[in-house]
Short mmCIF file of C-alpha atoms in Angstrom, two decimals:
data_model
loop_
_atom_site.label_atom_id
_atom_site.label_comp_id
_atom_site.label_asym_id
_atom_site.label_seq_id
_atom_site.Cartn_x
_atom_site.Cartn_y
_atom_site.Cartn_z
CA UNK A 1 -4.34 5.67 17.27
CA UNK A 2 -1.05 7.06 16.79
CA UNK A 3 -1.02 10.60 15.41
CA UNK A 4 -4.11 11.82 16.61
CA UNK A 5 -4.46 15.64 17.89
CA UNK A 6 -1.50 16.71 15.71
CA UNK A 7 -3.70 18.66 12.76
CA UNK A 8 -4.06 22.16 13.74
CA UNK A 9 -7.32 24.06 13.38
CA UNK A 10 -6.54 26.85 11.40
CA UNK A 11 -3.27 28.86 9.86
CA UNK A 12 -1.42 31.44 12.43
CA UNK A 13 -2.22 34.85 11.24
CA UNK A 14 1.31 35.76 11.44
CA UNK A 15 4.64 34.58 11.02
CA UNK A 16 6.28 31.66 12.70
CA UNK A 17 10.02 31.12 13.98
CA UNK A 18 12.24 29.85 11.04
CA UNK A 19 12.67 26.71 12.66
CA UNK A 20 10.02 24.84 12.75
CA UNK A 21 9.01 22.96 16.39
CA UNK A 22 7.71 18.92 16.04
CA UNK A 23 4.42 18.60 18.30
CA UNK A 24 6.07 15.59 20.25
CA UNK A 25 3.47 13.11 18.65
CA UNK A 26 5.24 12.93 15.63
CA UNK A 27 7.96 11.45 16.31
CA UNK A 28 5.39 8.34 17.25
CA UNK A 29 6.57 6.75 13.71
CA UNK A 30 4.99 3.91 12.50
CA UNK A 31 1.28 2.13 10.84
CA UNK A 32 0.65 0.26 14.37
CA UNK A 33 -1.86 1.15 16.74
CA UNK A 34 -0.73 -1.62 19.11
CA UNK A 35 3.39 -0.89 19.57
CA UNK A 36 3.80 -3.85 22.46
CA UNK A 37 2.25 -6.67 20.99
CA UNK A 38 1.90 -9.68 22.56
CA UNK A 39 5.27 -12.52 21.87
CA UNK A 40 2.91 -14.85 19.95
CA UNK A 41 0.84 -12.20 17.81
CA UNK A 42 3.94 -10.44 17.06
CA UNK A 43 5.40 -13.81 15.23
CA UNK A 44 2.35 -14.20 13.60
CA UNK A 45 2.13 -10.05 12.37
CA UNK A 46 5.79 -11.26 11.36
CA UNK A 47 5.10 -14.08 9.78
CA UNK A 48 2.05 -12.58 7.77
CA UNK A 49 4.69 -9.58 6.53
CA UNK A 50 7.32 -11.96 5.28
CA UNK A 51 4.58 -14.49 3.11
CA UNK A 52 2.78 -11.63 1.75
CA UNK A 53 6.82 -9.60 0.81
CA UNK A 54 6.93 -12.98 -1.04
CA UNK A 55 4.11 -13.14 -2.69
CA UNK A 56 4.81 -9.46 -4.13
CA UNK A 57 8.03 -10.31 -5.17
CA UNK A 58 6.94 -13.39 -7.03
CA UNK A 59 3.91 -12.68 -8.50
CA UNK A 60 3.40 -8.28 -7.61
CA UNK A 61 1.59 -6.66 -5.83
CA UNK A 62 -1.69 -6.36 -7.42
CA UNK A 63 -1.89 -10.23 -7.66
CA UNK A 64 -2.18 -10.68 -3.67
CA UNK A 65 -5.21 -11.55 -1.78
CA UNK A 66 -5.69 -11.47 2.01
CA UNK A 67 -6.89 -15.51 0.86
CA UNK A 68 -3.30 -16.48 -0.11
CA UNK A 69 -1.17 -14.44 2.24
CA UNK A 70 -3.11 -16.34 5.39
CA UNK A 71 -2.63 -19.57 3.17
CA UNK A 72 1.00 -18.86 2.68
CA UNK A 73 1.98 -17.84 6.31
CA UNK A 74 0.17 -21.09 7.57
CA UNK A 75 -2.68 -19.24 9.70
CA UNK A 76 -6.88 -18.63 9.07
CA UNK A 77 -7.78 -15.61 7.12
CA UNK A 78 -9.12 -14.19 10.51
CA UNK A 79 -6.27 -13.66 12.01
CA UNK A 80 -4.94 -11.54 8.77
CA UNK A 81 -7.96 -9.25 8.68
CA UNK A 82 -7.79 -8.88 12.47
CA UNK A 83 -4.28 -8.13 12.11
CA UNK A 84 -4.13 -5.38 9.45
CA UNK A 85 -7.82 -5.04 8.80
CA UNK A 86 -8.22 -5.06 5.14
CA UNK A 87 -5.80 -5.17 1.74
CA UNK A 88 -4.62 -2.30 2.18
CA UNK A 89 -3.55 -2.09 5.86
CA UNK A 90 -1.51 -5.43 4.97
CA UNK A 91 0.05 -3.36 2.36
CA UNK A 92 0.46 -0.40 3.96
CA UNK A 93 2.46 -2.59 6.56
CA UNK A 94 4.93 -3.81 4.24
CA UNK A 95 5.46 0.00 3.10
CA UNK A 96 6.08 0.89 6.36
CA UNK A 97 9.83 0.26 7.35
CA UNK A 98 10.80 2.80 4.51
CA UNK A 99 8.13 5.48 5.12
CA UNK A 100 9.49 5.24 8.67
CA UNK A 101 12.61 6.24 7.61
CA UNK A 102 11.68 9.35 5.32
CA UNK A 103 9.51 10.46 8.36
CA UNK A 104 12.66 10.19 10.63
CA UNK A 105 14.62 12.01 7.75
CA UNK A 106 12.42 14.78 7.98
CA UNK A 107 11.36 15.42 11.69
CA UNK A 108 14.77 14.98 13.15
CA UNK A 109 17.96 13.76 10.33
CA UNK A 110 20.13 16.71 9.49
CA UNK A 111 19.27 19.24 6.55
CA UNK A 112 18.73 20.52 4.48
CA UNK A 113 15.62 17.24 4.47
CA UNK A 114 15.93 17.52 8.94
CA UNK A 115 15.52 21.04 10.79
CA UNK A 116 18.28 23.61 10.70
CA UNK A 117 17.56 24.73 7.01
CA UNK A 118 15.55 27.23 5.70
CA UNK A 119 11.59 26.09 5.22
CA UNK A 120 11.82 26.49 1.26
CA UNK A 121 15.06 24.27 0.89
CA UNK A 122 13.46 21.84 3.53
CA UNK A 123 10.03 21.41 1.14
CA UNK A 124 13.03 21.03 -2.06
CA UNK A 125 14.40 18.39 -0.54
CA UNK A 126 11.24 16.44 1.12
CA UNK A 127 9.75 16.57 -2.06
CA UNK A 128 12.91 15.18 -3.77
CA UNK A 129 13.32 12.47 -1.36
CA UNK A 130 9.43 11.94 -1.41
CA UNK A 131 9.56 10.98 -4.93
CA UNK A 132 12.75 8.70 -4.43
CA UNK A 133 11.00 6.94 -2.29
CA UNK A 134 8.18 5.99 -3.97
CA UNK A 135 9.53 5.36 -7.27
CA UNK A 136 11.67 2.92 -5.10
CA UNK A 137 8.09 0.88 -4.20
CA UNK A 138 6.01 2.42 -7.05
CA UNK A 139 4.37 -1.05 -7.74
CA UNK A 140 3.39 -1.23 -3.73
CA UNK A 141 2.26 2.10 -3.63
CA UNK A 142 -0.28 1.91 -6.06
CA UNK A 143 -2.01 -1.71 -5.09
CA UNK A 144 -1.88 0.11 -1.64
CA UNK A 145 -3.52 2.92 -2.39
CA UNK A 146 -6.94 3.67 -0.54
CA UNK A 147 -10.31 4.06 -1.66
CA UNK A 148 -10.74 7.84 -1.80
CA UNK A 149 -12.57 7.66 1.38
CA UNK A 150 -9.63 7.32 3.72
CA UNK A 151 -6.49 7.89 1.25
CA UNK A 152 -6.20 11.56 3.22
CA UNK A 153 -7.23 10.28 6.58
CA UNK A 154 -4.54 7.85 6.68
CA UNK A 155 -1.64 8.62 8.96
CA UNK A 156 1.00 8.68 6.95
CA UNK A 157 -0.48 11.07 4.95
CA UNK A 158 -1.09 13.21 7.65
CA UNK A 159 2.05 13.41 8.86
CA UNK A 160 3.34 14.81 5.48
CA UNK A 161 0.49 17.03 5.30
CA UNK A 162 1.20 18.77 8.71
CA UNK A 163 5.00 18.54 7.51
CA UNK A 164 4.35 20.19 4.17
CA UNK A 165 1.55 23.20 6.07
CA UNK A 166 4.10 23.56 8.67
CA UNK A 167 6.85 24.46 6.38
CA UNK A 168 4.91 26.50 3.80
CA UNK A 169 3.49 28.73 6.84
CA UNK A 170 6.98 29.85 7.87
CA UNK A 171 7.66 30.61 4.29
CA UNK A 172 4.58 31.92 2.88
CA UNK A 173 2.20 32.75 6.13
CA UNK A 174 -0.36 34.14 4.03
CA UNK A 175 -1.17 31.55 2.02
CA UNK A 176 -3.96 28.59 2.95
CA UNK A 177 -1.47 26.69 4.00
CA UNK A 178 -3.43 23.63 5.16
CA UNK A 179 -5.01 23.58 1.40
CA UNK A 180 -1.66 24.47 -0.81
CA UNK A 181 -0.22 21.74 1.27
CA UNK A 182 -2.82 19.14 -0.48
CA UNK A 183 -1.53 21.05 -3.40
CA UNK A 184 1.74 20.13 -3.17
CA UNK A 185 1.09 16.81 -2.05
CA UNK A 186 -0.73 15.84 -4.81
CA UNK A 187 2.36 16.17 -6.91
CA UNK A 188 3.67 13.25 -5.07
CA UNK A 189 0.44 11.25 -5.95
CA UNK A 190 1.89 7.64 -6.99
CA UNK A 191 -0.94 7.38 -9.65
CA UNK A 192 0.36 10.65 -11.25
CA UNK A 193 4.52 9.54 -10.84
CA UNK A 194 3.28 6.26 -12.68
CA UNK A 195 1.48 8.20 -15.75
CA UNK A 196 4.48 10.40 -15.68
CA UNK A 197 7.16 7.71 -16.18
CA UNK A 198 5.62 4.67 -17.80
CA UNK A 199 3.29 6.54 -20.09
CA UNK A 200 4.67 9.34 -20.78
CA UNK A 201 8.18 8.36 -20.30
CA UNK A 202 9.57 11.42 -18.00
CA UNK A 203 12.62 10.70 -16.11
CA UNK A 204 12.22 10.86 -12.06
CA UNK A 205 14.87 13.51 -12.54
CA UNK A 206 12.40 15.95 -14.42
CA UNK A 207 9.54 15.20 -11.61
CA UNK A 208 11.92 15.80 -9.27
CA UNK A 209 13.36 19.44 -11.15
CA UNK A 210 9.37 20.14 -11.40
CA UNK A 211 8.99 20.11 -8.04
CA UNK A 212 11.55 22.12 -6.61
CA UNK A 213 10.85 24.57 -9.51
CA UNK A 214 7.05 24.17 -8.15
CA UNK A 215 8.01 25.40 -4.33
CA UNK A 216 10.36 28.05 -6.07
CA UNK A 217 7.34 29.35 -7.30
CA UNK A 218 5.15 29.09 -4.38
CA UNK A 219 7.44 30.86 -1.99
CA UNK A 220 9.27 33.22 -4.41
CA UNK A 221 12.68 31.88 -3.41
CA UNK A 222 15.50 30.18 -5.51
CA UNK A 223 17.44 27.20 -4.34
#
């Protein structure tokens, strides 16, 4: 699977270089564990994407069932569950084109989001764009959450966990880093953006001033 052997163990017990170095494996972006798929299972993966995009825009996203999205696409319900393995790989996959671009904005776009800024502006402005993003697919995001089983074993995840740990150990090196990261993270949560704005009617600005004031806070630095 892509992403494996990127977590480290255990924080450095000192200090890290400013800039902070990808592991290589990162930059393996993507939900797919099989990147060369064959011509005819690709147009089906394809097909499958495009009926069940429909379906979410016609009816949202909570009202689609791995039943309807084979029955729309014109193939068994097999071949969808062998395909993205449950409900929420299949939604996961649609989520993916614009998670693969935040992940390329912050391993390798410029900053202050990319490398070449300080570590506390870089966790400002992933968390800003972070929340962007999923305001952007807020309705996706939450009928693809997972159970609480796998929702931090996911890759995705992971990859903004190691992000976020990476970051905070350059600026704050003797924190727990691996567990303020999960900290910070869970500000991000799209269950907790959707309380925030539709129930009790904060702006994404605010969320977004809340966080950077948040890693201000954390690192004892000032944007």
């Amino acid at each position: 699977m892509l992403y494996a052997g990127f977590m480290s163990a255990a924080p450095p017990s000192a200090p890290i270089p400013q800039e902070p170095v990808e592991p290589p494996q990162l930059l393996q972006l993507g939900l797919d564990d099989e990147p060369c798929l064959r011509a005819d299972a690709a147009r089906n993966r394809a097909r499958l994407l495009e009926a069940a995009a429909g379906l979410v825009a016609a009816r949202g996203a909570d009202a689609v069932t791995m039943e309807e999205v084979a029955a729309a696409a014109g193939v068994g319900k097999g071949t969808v569950f062998r395909r993205f393995g449950d409900r929420t790989g299949l939604l996961m996959a649609l989520l993916d084109h614009s998670e693969k671009k935040l992940q390329a904005a912050f391993l390798s776009g410029p900053p202050p989001l990319g490398p070449g800024a300080p570590p506390a502006e870089r966790l400002r402005a992933f968390g800003r764009a972070a929340l962007r993003r999923t305001v952007e697919d807020l309705e996706l995001q939450l009928a693809a959450e997972a159970d609480p089983g796998r929702r931090f074993t996911l890759p995705p995840y992971r990859v903004r966990h190691h992000h976020v740990a990476l970051l905070l150990r350059q600026a704050v090196p003797d924190a727990d880093c691996d567990v303020l990261a999960h900290t910070l993270l869970a500000q991000l949560d799209p269950a907790l953006i959707h309380h925030l704005m539709h129930q009790c009617g904060m702006p994404p600005q605010r969320l977004e001033d809340a966080w950077t004031d948040l890693v201000d806070r954390i690192t004892g630095t000032a944007a």
